Amino acid sequence: MPNANVLVINSGSSSLKFAVINSVNGDEIVSGLGECFGMPEATIAWKLNGIKTEEAITAADNHHANAITRIVKLIEDENLTDTIVAVGHRIVHGGEKFTKTVRIDSEVLAEIENLSDLAPLHNPAGAKGIHAAMAAFPSLPQFAVFDTAFHQTMPQKAFTGAISHELYEKYGIRRYGFHGTSHYYVSREAAKMLDKPVEQCNFITVHLGNGASVCAIKDGQSVDTSMGFTPLAGLMMGTRSGDLDPGIIEFLMKKGWTQEQVFDTLNKKSGFLGVSGITSDARGILQAMEEGHEGAKLAFQVFTYRVAKYIGSYLIPLDALDAIIFTGGIGENSLDIRREILNNLNLLGFVEDKKGNEDARFGASGIVAKSELLDALAVVIPTNEEFVIAQQSVELL
């Protein structure tokens, strides 16, 4: 297919990522980021042929539309218009309505907006991106790829909360899970690495970045995942707390904290940043550890311990294990964090391949450990969520 490029849009509340990707081989022709939307310093930057360009965006009341207008001009200037066959949108929450990628029409768009209660920061922004893209590319088919869709195969016992069933029936409160496109992609790539049909594979996928989650994959399908009703649950993250006693929320509010203060702290001032007191970035944590910073050392220990605990618990829904898969910015690149997680899994028999672990960084896949006890591997596979969005959009054409 000569014209197989897809414009992929990931629209956030104050930003918009984009890329033009070849849906056949995954080549990224151009990619960029618009950020600081709603503020005077809003900009859009892109990388093309190894050269980065940045421009200011005007009209703060409509930065999403203006960013897409600039993207359209960029596409036209580079003579890419006729090569693009679809626009694919990353949408965070599909609720129980969307279990796979869908073509966007007025009904789908309305449903995405209706699900805003479940993702108040993300779905309205995604809808803004769709509106702007449909106005800019009226003749191109547009598709929505949902973070939650891959996890809709979880059994009821995995997604049901131990609360009144009325809360599920009335408000849809349950475990949804996120990072679905990442867990989907790396599990398929790992199956290729093992030369085995993905439908016969059992994995524990570990997406570690500023946001982090673990997923148990049985016979190629998600059967459990660490994020929950919102992306706040599960692992400790860059600024998110992950799992904690919900009684803490009541305790703080009785101490005079407002609801906004509590959730701002749990979402933006916890995790690496909260425990270390210095940074939300794993690289900064590791550097500070080398300099003897006790808070950074504790953050490193809490994070790696919690990841290992989740990996161990996710053996429960599996009958066998083919591989633990590390991905995401931290999972792909941090040798020290992977090593400590594997050390914490010593009882499962994982023995680090030190050279393999050192080599599997900065875009390289590879085997980093083996367990003879489980007859399983630990591997690194760089994720490519944009490629998934491009592929699934074209598959529906």
Coordinates of C-alpha atoms in Angstrom, one line a residue:
M1 CA 0.0 0.0 0.0
P2 CA 1.9 3.1 -1.2
N3 CA -0.3 5.5 0.6
A4 CA -0.4 4.0 4.0
N5 CA 0.4 6.9 6.3
V6 CA -1.8 7.8 9.3
L7 CA -1.9 11.0 11.2
V8 CA -1.9 10.0 14.9
I9 CA -3.2 12.5 17.4
N10 CA -2.9 12.3 21.2
S11 CA -4.8 15.3 22.5
G12 CA -4.3 16.2 26.2
S13 CA -5.9 18.9 28.3
S14 CA -3.0 21.3 27.7
S15 CA -1.0 19.6 25.0
L16 CA -1.3 17.7 21.7
K17 CA 1.1 15.1 20.5
F18 CA 1.1 14.1 16.8
A19 CA 2.9 12.0 14.3
V20 CA 2.6 10.9 10.7
I21 CA 3.4 7.2 10.7
N22 CA 3.7 4.5 8.0
S23 CA 1.2 1.9 9.1
V24 CA 3.1 -0.9 7.3
N25 CA 6.6 -0.5 8.7
G26 CA 6.2 1.9 11.6
D27 CA 8.4 4.6 10.1
E28 CA 7.8 8.0 11.7
I29 CA 7.9 10.7 9.0
V30 CA 7.3 13.6 11.2
S31 CA 6.4 14.0 14.9
G32 CA 5.7 16.8 17.3
L33 CA 4.2 18.3 20.4
G34 CA 2.1 21.3 21.1
E35 CA 2.2 22.3 24.8
C36 CA 1.3 24.9 27.4
F37 CA -2.2 25.3 25.8
G38 CA -4.2 28.0 27.6
M39 CA -1.1 30.0 28.4
P40 CA 0.6 32.8 26.6
E41 CA 3.8 30.7 26.1
A42 CA 1.9 28.0 24.1
T43 CA 4.2 26.5 21.4
I44 CA 4.2 23.7 18.8
A45 CA 7.4 21.9 17.9
W46 CA 8.1 19.1 15.4
K47 CA 11.0 17.0 14.2
L48 CA 11.4 16.3 10.5
N49 CA 14.5 14.8 8.8
G50 CA 16.4 15.2 12.1
I51 CA 15.7 18.9 12.3
K52 CA 13.6 20.3 15.2
T53 CA 11.4 23.4 14.6
E54 CA 9.4 25.3 17.2
E55 CA 6.8 28.1 16.8
A56 CA 4.4 30.0 19.1
I57 CA 0.7 29.3 19.0
T58 CA -1.7 32.3 19.3
A59 CA -5.3 32.5 20.4
A60 CA -5.3 30.8 23.8
D61 CA -9.0 30.1 23.7
N62 CA -8.6 27.6 20.8
H63 CA -5.1 26.2 21.0
H64 CA -6.1 22.7 19.9
A65 CA -7.7 23.9 16.7
N66 CA -4.8 26.3 16.0
A67 CA -2.3 23.5 16.6
I68 CA -4.0 21.2 14.1
T69 CA -4.2 24.1 11.6
R70 CA -0.4 24.3 11.8
I71 CA -0.1 20.6 11.5
V72 CA -2.2 20.7 8.3
K73 CA 0.1 23.4 6.9
L74 CA 3.1 21.3 7.8
I75 CA 1.7 18.3 6.0
E76 CA 0.8 20.3 3.0
D77 CA 4.3 22.0 2.8
E78 CA 5.9 18.5 2.9
N79 CA 3.6 17.1 0.2
L80 CA 2.3 14.5 2.6
T81 CA -1.4 15.2 2.1
D82 CA -2.0 12.5 -0.5
T83 CA -0.1 9.8 1.4
I84 CA -2.4 10.1 4.5
V85 CA -5.3 7.6 4.5
A86 CA -6.7 8.1 8.0
V87 CA -6.5 10.0 11.3
G88 CA -6.1 7.9 14.4
H89 CA -6.9 9.4 17.9
R90 CA -5.7 8.1 21.2
I91 CA -8.7 8.2 23.6
V92 CA -8.0 7.4 27.2
H93 CA -11.4 6.1 28.4
G94 CA -13.8 3.9 26.5
G95 CA -15.7 2.6 29.5
E96 CA -17.5 -0.7 28.8
K97 CA -18.9 0.7 25.6
F98 CA -15.7 0.4 23.5
T99 CA -13.8 -2.9 23.5
K100 CA -11.8 -2.2 20.3
T101 CA -10.8 0.5 17.8
V102 CA -13.8 2.2 16.1
R103 CA -14.4 4.5 13.3
I104 CA -15.6 7.9 14.6
D105 CA -19.0 9.2 13.7
S106 CA -21.3 11.6 15.5
E107 CA -22.6 8.8 17.8
V108 CA -19.1 7.6 18.8
L109 CA -18.0 11.2 19.4
A110 CA -21.0 11.9 21.6
E111 CA -20.3 8.7 23.6
I112 CA -16.6 9.7 24.1
E113 CA -17.9 13.0 25.5
N114 CA -20.5 11.2 27.7
L115 CA -17.6 9.2 29.2
S116 CA -15.9 12.4 30.5
D117 CA -17.1 11.7 34.0
L118 CA -14.7 8.7 34.0
A119 CA -11.8 10.7 32.6
P120 CA -12.5 14.4 33.2
L121 CA -9.0 15.5 32.2
H122 CA -8.6 13.3 29.2
N123 CA -11.8 12.6 27.3
P124 CA -12.9 16.2 26.8
A125 CA -9.4 17.0 25.5
G126 CA -9.6 13.9 23.2
A127 CA -12.9 15.1 21.9
K128 CA -11.5 18.6 21.2
G129 CA -8.8 17.0 19.1
I130 CA -11.4 15.0 17.2
H131 CA -13.5 18.1 16.5
A132 CA -10.5 20.0 15.3
A133 CA -9.2 17.1 13.1
M134 CA -12.6 16.4 11.6
A135 CA -12.9 20.1 10.6
A136 CA -9.3 20.1 9.2
F137 CA -9.6 16.7 7.4
P138 CA -13.3 16.3 6.5
S139 CA -12.6 13.8 3.7
L140 CA -10.4 11.5 5.8
P141 CA -11.8 8.6 8.0
Q142 CA -11.1 9.1 11.7
F143 CA -10.6 6.4 14.2
A144 CA -10.6 6.2 18.0
V145 CA -8.1 3.8 19.8
F146 CA -8.9 3.4 23.5
D147 CA -6.4 2.9 26.3
T148 CA -9.0 0.9 28.2
A149 CA -10.1 -1.4 25.3
F150 CA -7.4 -4.1 25.6
H151 CA -8.4 -4.7 29.3
Q152 CA -12.1 -5.3 28.5
T153 CA -11.2 -9.0 28.4
M154 CA -10.6 -9.0 32.2
P155 CA -12.9 -11.5 34.0
Q156 CA -15.5 -10.1 36.3
K157 CA -13.6 -11.3 39.4
A158 CA -10.6 -9.1 38.3
F159 CA -12.5 -5.9 37.5
T160 CA -15.1 -5.9 40.3
G161 CA -14.4 -3.8 43.3
A162 CA -15.4 -5.1 46.8
I163 CA -18.0 -2.4 47.2
S164 CA -21.8 -2.2 46.8
H165 CA -22.7 -3.6 43.4
E166 CA -25.1 -0.7 43.1
L167 CA -22.1 1.6 42.7
Y168 CA -21.0 -0.4 39.6
E169 CA -24.5 -0.5 38.2
K170 CA -25.2 3.2 38.8
Y171 CA -21.8 4.8 38.2
G172 CA -19.7 2.2 36.4
I173 CA -17.2 2.0 39.3
R174 CA -14.9 -0.9 38.5
R175 CA -11.3 -1.6 37.4
Y176 CA -10.8 -0.4 33.8
G177 CA -7.0 -0.2 33.4
F178 CA -5.0 2.0 31.1
H179 CA -1.8 1.8 28.9
G180 CA -3.7 -0.8 26.8
T181 CA -2.1 0.0 23.5
S182 CA 1.4 -0.4 25.1
H183 CA 0.6 -3.7 26.8
Y184 CA -1.0 -4.9 23.5
Y185 CA 2.0 -3.9 21.4
V186 CA 4.8 -5.4 23.5
S187 CA 2.9 -8.6 24.1
R188 CA 2.6 -9.1 20.3
E189 CA 6.3 -8.3 19.7
A190 CA 7.3 -10.7 22.5
A191 CA 5.3 -13.5 20.8
K192 CA 7.3 -12.8 17.6
M193 CA 10.6 -12.9 19.6
L194 CA 9.5 -16.3 21.0
D195 CA 8.3 -17.5 17.6
K196 CA 5.0 -18.5 19.2
P197 CA 1.4 -17.6 18.4
V198 CA 0.3 -14.8 20.8
E199 CA -2.8 -16.8 21.5
Q200 CA -0.6 -19.4 23.2
C201 CA 1.5 -16.9 25.2
N202 CA 1.3 -15.9 28.8
F203 CA 3.1 -12.6 29.8
I204 CA 3.4 -10.1 32.6
T205 CA 3.9 -6.8 30.9
V206 CA 5.5 -4.0 32.9
H207 CA 5.1 -0.5 31.5
L208 CA 7.3 1.8 33.6
G209 CA 7.4 5.5 32.8
N210 CA 6.1 8.7 34.5
G211 CA 2.8 6.7 34.5
A212 CA 3.3 3.0 35.3
S213 CA 1.2 -0.2 35.2
V214 CA 1.5 -4.0 35.1
C215 CA -0.7 -6.3 33.1
A216 CA -1.3 -10.1 33.3
I217 CA -1.8 -11.5 29.8
K218 CA -3.2 -15.0 29.4
D219 CA -3.4 -16.5 25.9
G220 CA -2.8 -13.1 24.4
Q221 CA -5.6 -11.4 26.4
S222 CA -5.5 -9.0 29.4
V223 CA -6.8 -10.8 32.5
D224 CA -5.7 -8.3 35.1
T225 CA -4.0 -4.9 35.3
S226 CA -2.8 -2.6 38.1
M227 CA -4.4 0.7 37.2
G228 CA -8.1 0.8 38.3
F229 CA -11.1 3.1 37.9
T230 CA -8.6 5.9 37.3
P231 CA -4.8 5.9 36.4
L232 CA -4.1 6.8 40.1
A233 CA -4.2 3.1 41.3
G234 CA -1.6 0.5 41.2
L235 CA 2.2 1.2 41.1
M236 CA 4.0 4.1 42.5
M237 CA 4.7 6.5 39.6
G238 CA 6.5 9.8 38.9
T239 CA 4.0 12.0 40.8
R240 CA 1.1 9.5 41.5
S241 CA 0.9 7.6 44.8
G242 CA -0.5 4.4 43.4
D243 CA -2.3 2.1 45.8
L244 CA -3.0 3.5 49.3
D245 CA -5.5 3.1 52.1
P246 CA -8.5 5.2 51.1
G247 CA -9.0 6.0 54.8
I248 CA -6.1 8.4 54.4
I249 CA -8.3 10.7 52.3
E250 CA -10.9 10.9 55.1
F251 CA -8.1 11.5 57.6
L252 CA -6.6 14.4 55.7
M253 CA -10.0 16.0 55.0
K254 CA -10.8 15.8 58.8
K255 CA -7.5 17.7 59.3
G256 CA -8.8 20.5 57.1
W257 CA -7.5 19.5 53.7
T258 CA -9.8 20.2 50.8
Q259 CA -10.8 17.6 48.3
E260 CA -8.7 19.5 45.7
Q261 CA -5.6 19.5 47.9
V262 CA -5.9 15.8 48.6
F263 CA -6.2 14.7 45.0
D264 CA -3.7 17.3 43.8
T265 CA -1.2 15.8 46.3
L266 CA -2.0 12.2 45.3
N267 CA -1.8 12.9 41.6
K268 CA 0.9 15.5 41.3
K269 CA 3.1 15.6 44.5
S270 CA 3.4 11.9 45.4
G271 CA 5.4 9.0 43.8
F272 CA 9.0 9.6 43.1
L273 CA 8.6 13.3 43.8
G274 CA 6.8 12.8 47.1
V275 CA 9.0 10.1 48.6
S276 CA 12.3 11.6 47.4
G277 CA 11.4 15.2 48.0
I278 CA 13.4 16.3 45.0
T279 CA 12.2 15.0 41.6
S280 CA 9.7 12.9 39.7
D281 CA 12.2 11.8 37.1
A282 CA 13.8 8.4 37.6
R283 CA 17.1 9.6 36.1
G284 CA 17.3 12.3 38.8
I285 CA 16.5 9.7 41.4
L286 CA 19.4 7.5 40.3
Q287 CA 21.8 10.4 40.1
A288 CA 20.8 11.7 43.6
M289 CA 21.3 8.1 45.0
E290 CA 24.8 8.1 43.7
E291 CA 25.4 11.4 45.6
G292 CA 24.1 9.8 48.8
H293 CA 20.6 11.3 48.9
E294 CA 18.6 9.2 51.4
G295 CA 15.2 10.3 50.0
A296 CA 16.1 9.3 46.5
K297 CA 17.4 5.9 47.8
L298 CA 14.1 5.3 49.6
A299 CA 12.1 6.3 46.5
F300 CA 14.1 3.8 44.5
Q301 CA 13.6 1.0 47.0
V302 CA 9.8 1.6 47.3
F303 CA 9.3 1.7 43.6
T304 CA 11.3 -1.4 42.7
Y305 CA 9.7 -3.3 45.7
R306 CA 6.2 -2.4 44.6
V307 CA 6.8 -3.4 41.0
A308 CA 8.2 -6.7 42.0
K309 CA 5.2 -7.3 44.4
Y310 CA 2.8 -6.7 41.5
I311 CA 4.7 -9.0 39.2
G312 CA 4.7 -11.8 41.8
S313 CA 1.0 -11.4 42.4
Y314 CA 0.2 -11.6 38.7
L315 CA 1.4 -15.2 38.5
I316 CA -1.9 -16.0 40.1
P317 CA -4.2 -15.5 37.1
L318 CA -1.7 -17.3 34.8
D319 CA -1.3 -21.0 34.2
A320 CA 2.2 -20.5 33.0
L321 CA 4.7 -17.7 32.2
D322 CA 6.6 -17.2 29.0
A323 CA 8.1 -13.8 29.8
I324 CA 8.1 -10.7 31.9
I325 CA 8.3 -7.8 29.5
F326 CA 9.8 -4.4 30.5
T327 CA 8.8 -1.3 28.5
G328 CA 8.2 2.4 28.8
G329 CA 10.8 5.1 29.3
I330 CA 12.0 3.6 32.6
G331 CA 11.5 0.0 31.7
E332 CA 13.3 0.3 28.5
N333 CA 16.3 2.3 29.7
S334 CA 17.0 2.0 33.4
L335 CA 19.4 -0.8 33.9
D336 CA 19.6 -0.2 37.7
I337 CA 15.8 -0.3 38.2
R338 CA 15.3 -3.4 36.1
R339 CA 18.2 -5.1 38.0
E340 CA 16.7 -4.3 41.4
I341 CA 13.3 -5.5 40.4
L342 CA 14.8 -8.8 39.2
N343 CA 16.8 -9.1 42.5
N344 CA 13.4 -8.8 44.3
L345 CA 12.1 -11.7 42.2
N346 CA 14.9 -14.0 43.3
L347 CA 12.5 -16.5 44.7
L348 CA 11.1 -17.0 41.2
G349 CA 14.5 -18.0 40.0
F350 CA 15.3 -15.1 37.7
V351 CA 19.0 -14.8 37.0
E352 CA 20.2 -11.6 35.3
D353 CA 22.1 -11.7 32.1
K354 CA 24.3 -8.8 32.9
K355 CA 25.5 -8.1 29.3
G356 CA 22.0 -8.6 27.9
N357 CA 20.6 -6.2 30.5
E358 CA 23.3 -3.6 29.6
D359 CA 22.7 -4.0 25.9
A360 CA 18.8 -3.8 26.0
R361 CA 18.6 -0.1 26.3
F362 CA 18.0 3.1 24.3
G363 CA 15.7 1.5 21.7
A364 CA 17.2 -2.0 21.7
S365 CA 15.1 -5.1 22.5
G366 CA 16.7 -8.1 24.3
I367 CA 16.7 -10.8 26.9
V368 CA 17.8 -9.5 30.3
A369 CA 17.2 -12.6 32.6
K370 CA 16.1 -16.2 32.6
S371 CA 14.3 -18.4 35.1
E372 CA 14.8 -22.1 34.9
L373 CA 12.3 -22.6 37.7
L374 CA 9.5 -21.1 35.6
D375 CA 11.0 -21.8 32.2
A376 CA 10.5 -18.1 31.5
L377 CA 12.4 -15.0 30.3
A378 CA 12.6 -11.4 31.3
V379 CA 12.9 -9.2 28.2
V380 CA 12.9 -5.6 27.1
I381 CA 10.8 -4.4 24.2
P382 CA 10.4 -0.7 23.3
T383 CA 6.8 0.2 23.1
N384 CA 5.2 2.0 20.1
E385 CA 1.7 3.0 20.9
E386 CA 1.5 5.4 17.9
F387 CA 2.3 2.4 15.5
V388 CA -0.6 0.5 17.1
I389 CA -3.0 3.4 16.5
A390 CA -1.8 3.7 12.9
Q391 CA -2.1 -0.1 12.3
Q392 CA -5.5 -0.5 13.8
S393 CA -6.9 2.6 12.0
V394 CA -5.8 1.1 8.6
E395 CA -7.1 -2.3 9.5
L396 CA -10.6 -0.8 9.8
L397 CA -10.4 1.0 6.5

